[in-house]
Every structure is written in structure tokens, then in C-alpha cells.
XYZ file of C-alpha atoms in Angstrom:
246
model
C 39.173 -190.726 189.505
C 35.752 -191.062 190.847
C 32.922 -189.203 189.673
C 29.658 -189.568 190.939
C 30.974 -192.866 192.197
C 31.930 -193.947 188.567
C 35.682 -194.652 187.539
C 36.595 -192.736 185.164
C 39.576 -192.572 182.909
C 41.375 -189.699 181.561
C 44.655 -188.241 179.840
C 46.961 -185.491 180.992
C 49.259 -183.134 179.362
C 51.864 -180.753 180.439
C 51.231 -177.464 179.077
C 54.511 -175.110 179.455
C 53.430 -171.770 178.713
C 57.037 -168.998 177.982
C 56.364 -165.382 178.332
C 58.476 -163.691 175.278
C 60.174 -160.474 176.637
C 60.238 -158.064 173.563
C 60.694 -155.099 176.372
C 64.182 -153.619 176.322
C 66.085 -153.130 179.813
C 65.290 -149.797 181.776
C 67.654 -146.687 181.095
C 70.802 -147.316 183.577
C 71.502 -145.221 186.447
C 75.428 -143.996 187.452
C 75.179 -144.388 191.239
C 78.825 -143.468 191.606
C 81.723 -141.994 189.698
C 84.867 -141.642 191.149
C 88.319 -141.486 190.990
C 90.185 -144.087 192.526
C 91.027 -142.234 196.034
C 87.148 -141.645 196.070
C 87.181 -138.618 195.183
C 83.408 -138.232 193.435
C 83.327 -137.230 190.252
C 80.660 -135.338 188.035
C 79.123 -136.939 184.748
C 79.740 -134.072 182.653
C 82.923 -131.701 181.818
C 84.885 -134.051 184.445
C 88.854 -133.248 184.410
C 90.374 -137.104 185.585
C 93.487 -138.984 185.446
C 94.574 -142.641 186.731
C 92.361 -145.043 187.938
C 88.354 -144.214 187.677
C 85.633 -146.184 189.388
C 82.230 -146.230 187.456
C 79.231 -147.575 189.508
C 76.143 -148.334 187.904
C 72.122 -149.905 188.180
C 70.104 -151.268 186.006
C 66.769 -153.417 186.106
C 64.954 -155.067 183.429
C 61.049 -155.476 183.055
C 60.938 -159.148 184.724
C 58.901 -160.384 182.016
C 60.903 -163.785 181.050
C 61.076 -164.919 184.676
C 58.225 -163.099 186.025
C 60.239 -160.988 188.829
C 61.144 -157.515 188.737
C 64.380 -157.238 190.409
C 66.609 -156.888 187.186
C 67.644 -160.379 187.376
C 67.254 -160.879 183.713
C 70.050 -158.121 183.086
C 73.120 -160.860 181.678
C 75.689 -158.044 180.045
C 76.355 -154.378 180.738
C 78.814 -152.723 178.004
C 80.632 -149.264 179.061
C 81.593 -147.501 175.338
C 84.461 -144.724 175.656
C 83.970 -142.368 172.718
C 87.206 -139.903 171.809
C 85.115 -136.980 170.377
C 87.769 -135.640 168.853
C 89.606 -138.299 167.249
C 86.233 -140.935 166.590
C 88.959 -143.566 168.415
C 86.717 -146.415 170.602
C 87.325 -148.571 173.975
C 84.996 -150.524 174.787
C 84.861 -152.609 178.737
C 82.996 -155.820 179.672
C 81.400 -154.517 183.372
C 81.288 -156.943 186.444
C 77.901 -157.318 188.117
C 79.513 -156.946 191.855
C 76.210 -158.728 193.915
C 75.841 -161.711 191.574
C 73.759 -162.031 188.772
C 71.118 -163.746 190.883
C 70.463 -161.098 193.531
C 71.826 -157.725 192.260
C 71.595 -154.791 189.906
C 74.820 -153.425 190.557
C 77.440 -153.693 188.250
C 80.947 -151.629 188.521
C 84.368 -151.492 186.642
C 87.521 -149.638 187.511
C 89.427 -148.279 184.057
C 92.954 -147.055 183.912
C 92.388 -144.215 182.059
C 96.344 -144.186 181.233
C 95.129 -146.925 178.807
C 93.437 -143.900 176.653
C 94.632 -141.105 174.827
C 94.142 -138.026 176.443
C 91.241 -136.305 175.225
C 87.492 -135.334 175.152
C 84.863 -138.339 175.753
C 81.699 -139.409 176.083
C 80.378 -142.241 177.545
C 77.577 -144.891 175.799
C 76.700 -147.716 177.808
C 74.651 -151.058 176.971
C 72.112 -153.231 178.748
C 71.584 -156.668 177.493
C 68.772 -158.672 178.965
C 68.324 -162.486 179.088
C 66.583 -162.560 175.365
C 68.799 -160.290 174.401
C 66.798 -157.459 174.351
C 69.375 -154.185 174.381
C 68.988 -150.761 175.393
C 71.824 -148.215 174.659
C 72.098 -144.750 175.798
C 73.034 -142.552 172.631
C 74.091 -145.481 170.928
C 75.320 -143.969 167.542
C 78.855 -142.641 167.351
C 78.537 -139.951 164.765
C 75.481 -138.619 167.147
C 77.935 -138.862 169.842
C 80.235 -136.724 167.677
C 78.053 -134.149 166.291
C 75.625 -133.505 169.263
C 78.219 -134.106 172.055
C 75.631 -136.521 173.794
C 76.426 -139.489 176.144
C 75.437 -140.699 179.553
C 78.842 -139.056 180.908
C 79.802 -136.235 178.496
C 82.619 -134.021 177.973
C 84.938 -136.331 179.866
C 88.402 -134.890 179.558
C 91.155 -137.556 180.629
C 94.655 -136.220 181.227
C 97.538 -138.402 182.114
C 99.851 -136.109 180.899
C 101.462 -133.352 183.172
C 101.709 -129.601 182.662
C 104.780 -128.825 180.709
C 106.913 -126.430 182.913
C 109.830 -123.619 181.666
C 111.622 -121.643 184.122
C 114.203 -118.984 183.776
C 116.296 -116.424 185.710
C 119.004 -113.937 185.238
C 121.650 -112.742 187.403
C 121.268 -109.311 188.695
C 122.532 -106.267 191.138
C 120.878 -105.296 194.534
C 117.898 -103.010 193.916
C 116.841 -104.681 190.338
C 113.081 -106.179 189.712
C 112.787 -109.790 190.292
C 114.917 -111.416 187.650
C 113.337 -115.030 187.097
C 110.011 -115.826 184.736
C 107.613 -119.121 184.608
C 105.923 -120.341 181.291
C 103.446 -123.198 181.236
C 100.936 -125.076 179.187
C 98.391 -128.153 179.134
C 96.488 -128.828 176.006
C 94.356 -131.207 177.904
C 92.379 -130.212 181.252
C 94.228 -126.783 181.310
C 96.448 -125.073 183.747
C 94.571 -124.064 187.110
C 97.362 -122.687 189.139
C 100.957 -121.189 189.046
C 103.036 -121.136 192.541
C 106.159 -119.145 192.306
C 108.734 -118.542 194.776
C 112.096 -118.068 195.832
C 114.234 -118.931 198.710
C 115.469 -114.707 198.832
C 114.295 -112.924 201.895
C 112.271 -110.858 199.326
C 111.024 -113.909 197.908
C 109.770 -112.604 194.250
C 109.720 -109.011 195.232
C 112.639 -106.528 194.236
C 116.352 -107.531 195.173
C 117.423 -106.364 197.434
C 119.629 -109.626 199.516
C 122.713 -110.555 197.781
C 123.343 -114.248 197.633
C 122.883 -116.968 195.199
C 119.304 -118.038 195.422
C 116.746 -120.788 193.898
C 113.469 -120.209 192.158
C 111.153 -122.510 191.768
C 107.898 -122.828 190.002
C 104.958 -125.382 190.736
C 102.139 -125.388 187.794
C 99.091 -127.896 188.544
C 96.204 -129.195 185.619
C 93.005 -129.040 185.994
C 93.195 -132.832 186.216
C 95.352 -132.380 189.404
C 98.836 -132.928 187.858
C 101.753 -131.131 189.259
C 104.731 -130.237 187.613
C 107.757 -128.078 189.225
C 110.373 -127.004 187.760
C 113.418 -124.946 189.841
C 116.652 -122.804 188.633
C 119.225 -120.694 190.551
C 120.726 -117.027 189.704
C 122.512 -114.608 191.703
C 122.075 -110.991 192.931
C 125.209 -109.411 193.992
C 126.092 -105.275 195.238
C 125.356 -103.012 192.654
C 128.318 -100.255 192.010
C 128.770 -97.104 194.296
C 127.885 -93.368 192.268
C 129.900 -91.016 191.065
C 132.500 -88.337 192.627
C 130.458 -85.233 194.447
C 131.684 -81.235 193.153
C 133.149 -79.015 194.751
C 131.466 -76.047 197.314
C 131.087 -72.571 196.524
C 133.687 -69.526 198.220
């Protein structure tokens, strides 16, 4: 170039400068939690069953690239922890606006997959270095302290168990038919009992061969009903009357 009107000759070198990103990703955020009809769901002492839908953010520092839209988040782990039997799952979330625009990421479990139980959820941010931040990331903390970004998550897949029973009786005896129920999981919310008398469960008094049935729903929303039949029929006349007086 010219300086002072003099040529003047000179070298140049590239100088690429990389920022190292020691910083771990931001703490997530659950922006939705839901079953799979869309019913939402809360992160702790949650009763579900089926098909959940887990919807999560999460933004990095932006200090390899120099933005700070979480682009640099690459990986997002979802742990399922069975607190009572230390058993693991562990899912591989999808980042659902592209890894060049978003910080959504989402993932739809069957929970029939899972033993029923008690969890808690862990879940893991990787960034481009590989830089990791995991919420309560240590299973026996998980186990002791009952910690977790979703915690106390009781899946149930299995169905109240149902036992009905009824006796055959005479007009004018207490309602002769009985419902027992359990769930070991989410628990047994409600017990529906009827019968297709005109008393329905109230003393009987209609003679007729009737059916009783029983519905018994989980706290998870499972339904189980269970039916049986008895009869009622005329209960005998009384005795002879004495005699009158002269």
C-alpha cells in the first residue's frame, strides 16, 4: 500500500480467535405437562396413566457462538427414577423447532412401558462443548430426599381390582349385595353402587330378580365395574290369630 506516497510491503495473518464456553446450560423450564388428551398435569404428586406429553425450554449462555438464543443446547436427557424400587428409564428428547431456531424440546412416553410406581424426574442439558447441567442429578439423593424436577410422580396402568357380592333375600330385608375394592397404586377415589330394583340399594321391598353393579375409579382415572344378580322374593305370611273373649 501507499504510505506517504511510498510503496510499502507487508505480511498478513489470519488470527482466529475461539471463545471456550466453560458455563453450563441454564436450569430447564417444564412449559407443559400433560396427558395425552391434554389434560394438564401438575409436576408434583401427579396420579397418570397412558400416554404423557412433557414440554420443556432451555437456553444456554451463547458463549461459543456468541448468541443467546440457546442455540448451543445439542442434547436434552429426561431420567425416570422408580423411588421405590431404584429401577431407571432414561429418553433421548426431540428439539420440536430445530436445533437452529428453537429452545423447545418435547417427548411423549408411554408410561405403560414403566412399572407402576412412585417417580421422580432428573433431566439433562448438554451444550455444544459439552458443558451439562442436571437437575438433582444423583439417584440415591433422588431416593433419600425425594427431589426431582417432577416429583412424586405416581404412574398407574393398572386398574382398581373390583369384588362384588349379593345374596338372595325376602321382601322387607336390608339390601343384600356388598362391594370391596383396592389400588395399591394412585388409590381408589370413588365407589358407584347401584341396582336395577325400584329401591335401588335401599331395603327390599320389589320382588324380582335384579342386577347390582359396582363401578370403582383410581385416582389415575381407571375404571373398573364389576356386576352380579340375586333375587328377592315374598317373605312368609304370620301366624294364626286367638280366639275372643265371652
Amino acid at each position: 500500500f501507499n504510505y506517504n506516497q511510498t510503496q510499502t510491503l507487508y505480511n498478513e495473518t489470519n488470527i482466529t480467535v475461539i471463545v471456550n464456553d466453560t458455563t453450563i446450560p441454564s436450569p430447564v423450564n417444564i412449559s407443559n405437562f400433560t396427558l395425552f388428551d391434554g389434560t394438564q398435569q401438575s409436576i408434583t404428586y401427579a396420579n397418570v396413566t397412558g400416554r404423557i406429553i412433557i414440554n420443556i425450554s432451555a437456553v444456554d449462555n451463547g458463549n461459543f457462538t456468541g448468541n443467546t438464543t440457546g442455540k448451543e443446547v445439542t442434547a436434552i436427557n429426561i431420567t425416570f427414577f422408580n423411588i421405590s424400587n431404584g429401577a431407571n428409564a432414561s429418553y433421548l428428547l426431540s428439539n420440536v423447532t430445530g436445533f437452529a431456531t428453537g429452545t423447545y424440546w418435547n417427548i411423549t412416553i408411554n408410561t405403560s412401558t414403566l412399572t407402576d410406581g412412585v417417580y421422580n424426574i432428573t433431566i439433562q442439558v448438554n451444550d455444544t462443548l459439552n458443558n451439562v447441567n442436571t437437575t438433582n442429578s444423583s439417584n440415591s439423593t433422588l431416593s433419600a430426599s425425594g427431589l426431582g424436577i417432577i416429583t412424586n410422580l405416581r404412574i398407574d396402568n393398572t386398574a382398581p381390582t373390583v369384588t362384588v357380592s349379593c345374596s338372595n333375600v325376602q321382601t322387607g330385608a336390608a339390601f343384600p349385595c356388598s362391594c370391596s375394592n383396592s389400588d395399591s397404586t394412585s388409590g381408589v377415589k370413588t365407589t358407584a353402587e347401584s341396582s336395577d330394583a325400584p329401591e335401588n340399594t335401599g331395603k327390599s321391598s320389589s320382588t324380582g330378580s335384579f342386577t347390582y353393579t359396582c363401578t370403582v375409579t383410581d385416582y389415575a382415572g381407571l375404571s373398573t365395574t364389576k356386576t352380579t344378580t340375586y333375587a328377592v322374593t315374598q317373605s312368609g305370611g304370620g301366624g294364626s290369630g286367638g280366639g275372643g273373649g265371652g
